[in-house]
Amino acid sequence: MLGFLIQRLLQAAAVMVVISALVFVGVFAIGNPIDVLIAPDATQDIRLDTIRRYGFDQPLWKQYLNFVTSLVQGDFGRSFVFNMPVLQLILSRLPATLELTLVAVIGATIIGVPLGMYAGYRPYATASRAIMGLSVLGFSLPTFWIGILFIMGFAVELGWLPAGGRGDTVEVWGVQWSVLTLNGWSHLVLPALTLSLFRMALMIRMARAGMREAMLSDYVRFARAQGISDSKVIFGHVLKNISIPLVTVFGLELAATMAFAVVTETIFSWPGLGKLIIDSIQSLDRPVMVAYLMLVAFLFIMINFSVDIAYAALDPRVRSGRT
Amino acid sequence: MRRDASPFLRFWVEFAENRLALFALGVVVLVVGAAILAPLFTPQDPYDIGKLVLGDARRPPGHVGSGGYVHLLGTDAQGRDLWSAILYGLRISIQIGVTAGVVAFIVGGSLGTIAAFAGGRTEALIMRFIDLQLSFPAILLALVISAILGQGKWQLTIALVASQYAYFARTAHGAAVSERAKEYIEAALSTPLSSRVVVFRHILPNCMPPLIVVATVQIANAISLEATLSFLGLGLPVTHPSLGTLISNGFQYMLSGRYWISIYPGIALIVLILAVNLVGDQIRDQLNPRLQR
């Protein structure tokens, strides 16, 4: 198990280095940041001075090296637009995205898995067909379109819920949270639901497929033959077996949902990371883009890593196969 | 049905048994047909800026504009007839979605098959890279690439291909590895056939069923992703609106009750995506050996 851990950690570190180089070169190709930083009527002296101050006169590899060096020291650079340290900027936006993502993914799991299990348990029941129809909808409708429909229905027509913003927040450990106030929840419900529909559809499908296969398997037949009730078979045996792919999806979706929050946050003007990255792409705010992408990459790698570990813990076959 | 009926006929008969899928196929054919023949059914060429009249902007459905014809679905913020703009937008969306899907199919399919056939270091290198990419969400990759390349049809297609080919590669690789171990490939390799012939004439055709399944999903995904990017302002420019651009343009007017600018293009988009997905679902069920009756 320890060898497996170390091997995975080394791989993760290598991947991180590769991604940082790719991101840096990729982002470097976008536009000329000087145009953003300086007024068009600035003199040549100011122009050159700014270029030198931000290190744009150095070759690309040297800029990358400087970037990595300061990165290791915990310095992500300064945002061109907000003129504040990028790390501080990102950390101030992170809680909003985090709470949106968590509520969406946890909600999708709590609702989606039981629905999917039922649909797999009684595949031909009308309710199951309705559930599957719902999941096709959840898969097909683009996130931004669901958001628009929700705003249209609940905010504009019915006027029940606000169309955007974060609402009242409560400060805990120096961080603002919307999940702790009623008003915050009223702002959170629509974006979280928008974001979660796709994951919910996915959870329904995974749970249903797992359930259908499991119900036909020998161990279920055997358990039933012993006279064990269906509910005991399902919650005692089947759930454990189908939870392996579900844990993978949960982990991977957590990260993917954070990425997808870009769309949801733009629609609901939720002041999180996703809105920050769209704004910074449009305003060519390079340090913010690089830092955001690195952060997401880091999160992805960490989540993949934890999923691998969880897999090994849940499935003895993986553990014995790799160590 | 006769026993010796061709596999395609048998496939079709089984497909037609599912009424919903058949209906969805009809919708797909109808929508694609309407998009291809768009100039025949539309009163206005939405790309001809000279013909747009700003006085006609943001009119509700049924308004008779300065052109003397009824705007069935109203007009958008630039004074475009929405019905025309939607059909032309569908054209762009389908074109980009299908092109991206087909190119990703070819690139990913060959890459995966070659990796499986080559084995060793080459395989490890290709598949590691693809695993790495797959662990990254497609939307973020597409977002970054289209930000780098800028707006436009080709830039968008490249971004979509780059974020989708990996799904094909992974699928092709999995199928090809299991095919490669079979005896008929061993037999083919023992003849003087070149390995290229073995890969493309023997292995690849047998990897087709799972690849086709991925293709139906990915084409729907490509259309949806294109719309999303355009909605975020990174896809197509306002002068050549795709469905996503139209929806995005209308979004800012929705809070003031001018719902039609966003809603109608959105309906066109989801009808298309939903229909493609339903057809794909049926094809997947038929090609999945685990559910074979």
CSV table of N, CA, C and O in Angstrom, one decimal, chain B residues 117 176 178-191 198-199 201-204 206:
chain,number,residue,atom,x,y,z
B,117,PHE,N,-2.2,-1.1,-31.0
B,117,PHE,CA,-1.4,-2.0,-31.9
B,117,PHE,C,0.1,-1.9,-31.6
B,117,PHE,O,0.8,-2.9,-31.6
B,176,ALA,N,-9.7,-2.0,-29.2
B,176,ALA,CA,-8.6,-2.5,-30.0
B,176,ALA,C,-7.7,-3.5,-29.2
B,176,ALA,O,-7.2,-4.5,-29.8
B,178,SER,N,-8.7,-5.5,-26.9
B,178,SER,CA,-9.3,-6.8,-26.8
B,178,SER,C,-9.4,-7.5,-28.2
B,178,SER,O,-9.3,-8.7,-28.2
B,179,GLU,N,-9.5,-6.7,-29.2
B,179,GLU,CA,-9.5,-7.3,-30.6
B,179,GLU,C,-8.1,-7.9,-30.9
B,179,GLU,O,-8.0,-8.9,-31.5
B,180,ARG,N,-7.1,-7.1,-30.5
B,180,ARG,CA,-5.7,-7.5,-30.9
B,180,ARG,C,-5.4,-8.9,-30.3
B,180,ARG,O,-4.6,-9.6,-30.9
B,181,ALA,N,-6.0,-9.2,-29.2
B,181,ALA,CA,-5.6,-10.5,-28.6
B,181,ALA,C,-6.4,-11.7,-29.2
B,181,ALA,O,-6.1,-12.8,-28.9
B,182,LYS,N,-7.3,-11.4,-30.2
B,182,LYS,CA,-8.1,-12.5,-30.8
B,182,LYS,C,-7.3,-13.2,-31.9
B,182,LYS,O,-6.4,-12.6,-32.5
B,183,GLU,N,-7.8,-14.4,-32.2
B,183,GLU,CA,-7.0,-15.2,-33.1
B,183,GLU,C,-7.0,-14.7,-34.5
B,183,GLU,O,-6.0,-14.9,-35.3
B,184,TYR,N,-8.1,-14.1,-35.0
B,184,TYR,CA,-8.1,-13.7,-36.4
B,184,TYR,C,-7.1,-12.6,-36.6
B,184,TYR,O,-6.5,-12.5,-37.7
B,185,ILE,N,-6.7,-11.8,-35.6
B,185,ILE,CA,-5.7,-10.8,-35.8
B,185,ILE,C,-4.3,-11.5,-35.9
B,185,ILE,O,-3.5,-11.2,-36.7
B,186,GLU,N,-4.2,-12.5,-35.0
B,186,GLU,CA,-2.9,-13.3,-35.1
B,186,GLU,C,-2.8,-13.9,-36.5
B,186,GLU,O,-1.7,-13.9,-37.1
B,187,ALA,N,-3.9,-14.4,-37.0
B,187,ALA,CA,-3.9,-15.0,-38.3
B,187,ALA,C,-3.5,-14.0,-39.4
B,187,ALA,O,-2.7,-14.3,-40.3
B,188,ALA,N,-4.1,-12.8,-39.3
B,188,ALA,CA,-3.9,-11.8,-40.2
B,188,ALA,C,-2.4,-11.3,-40.2
B,188,ALA,O,-1.8,-11.1,-41.2
B,189,LEU,N,-1.9,-11.3,-39.0
B,189,LEU,CA,-0.5,-10.9,-38.8
B,189,LEU,C,0.5,-11.9,-39.4
B,189,LEU,O,1.6,-11.6,-39.8
B,190,SER,N,0.1,-13.2,-39.4
B,190,SER,CA,1.0,-14.2,-39.9
B,190,SER,C,1.1,-14.2,-41.4
B,190,SER,O,2.0,-14.8,-42.0
B,191,THR,N,0.1,-13.5,-42.0
B,191,THR,CA,0.2,-13.4,-43.5
B,191,THR,C,1.1,-12.2,-43.8
B,191,THR,O,1.4,-11.4,-42.9
B,198,VAL,N,-3.5,-4.4,-41.5
B,198,VAL,CA,-4.2,-5.1,-40.4
B,198,VAL,C,-4.9,-4.2,-39.4
B,198,VAL,O,-6.0,-4.4,-39.0
B,199,VAL,N,-4.2,-3.0,-39.1
B,199,VAL,CA,-4.9,-2.1,-38.2
B,199,VAL,C,-6.1,-1.5,-38.8
B,199,VAL,O,-7.2,-1.5,-38.2
B,201,ARG,N,-7.9,-2.4,-41.7
B,201,ARG,CA,-8.9,-3.2,-42.3
B,201,ARG,C,-9.4,-4.3,-41.4
B,201,ARG,O,-10.5,-4.8,-41.6
B,202,HIS,N,-8.7,-4.7,-40.4
B,202,HIS,CA,-9.1,-5.8,-39.6
B,202,HIS,C,-9.5,-5.3,-38.1
B,202,HIS,O,-10.6,-5.6,-37.7
B,203,ILE,N,-8.6,-4.5,-37.5
B,203,ILE,CA,-8.9,-4.1,-36.1
B,203,ILE,C,-9.9,-3.0,-36.1
B,203,ILE,O,-11.0,-3.1,-35.4
B,204,LEU,N,-9.7,-2.0,-36.8
B,204,LEU,CA,-10.5,-0.8,-36.7
B,204,LEU,C,-12.0,-1.1,-37.0
B,204,LEU,O,-12.9,-0.6,-36.2
B,206,ASN,N,-13.7,-3.6,-36.4
B,206,ASN,CA,-14.3,-4.3,-35.3
B,206,ASN,C,-14.4,-3.5,-34.0
B,206,ASN,O,-15.1,-3.8,-33.1
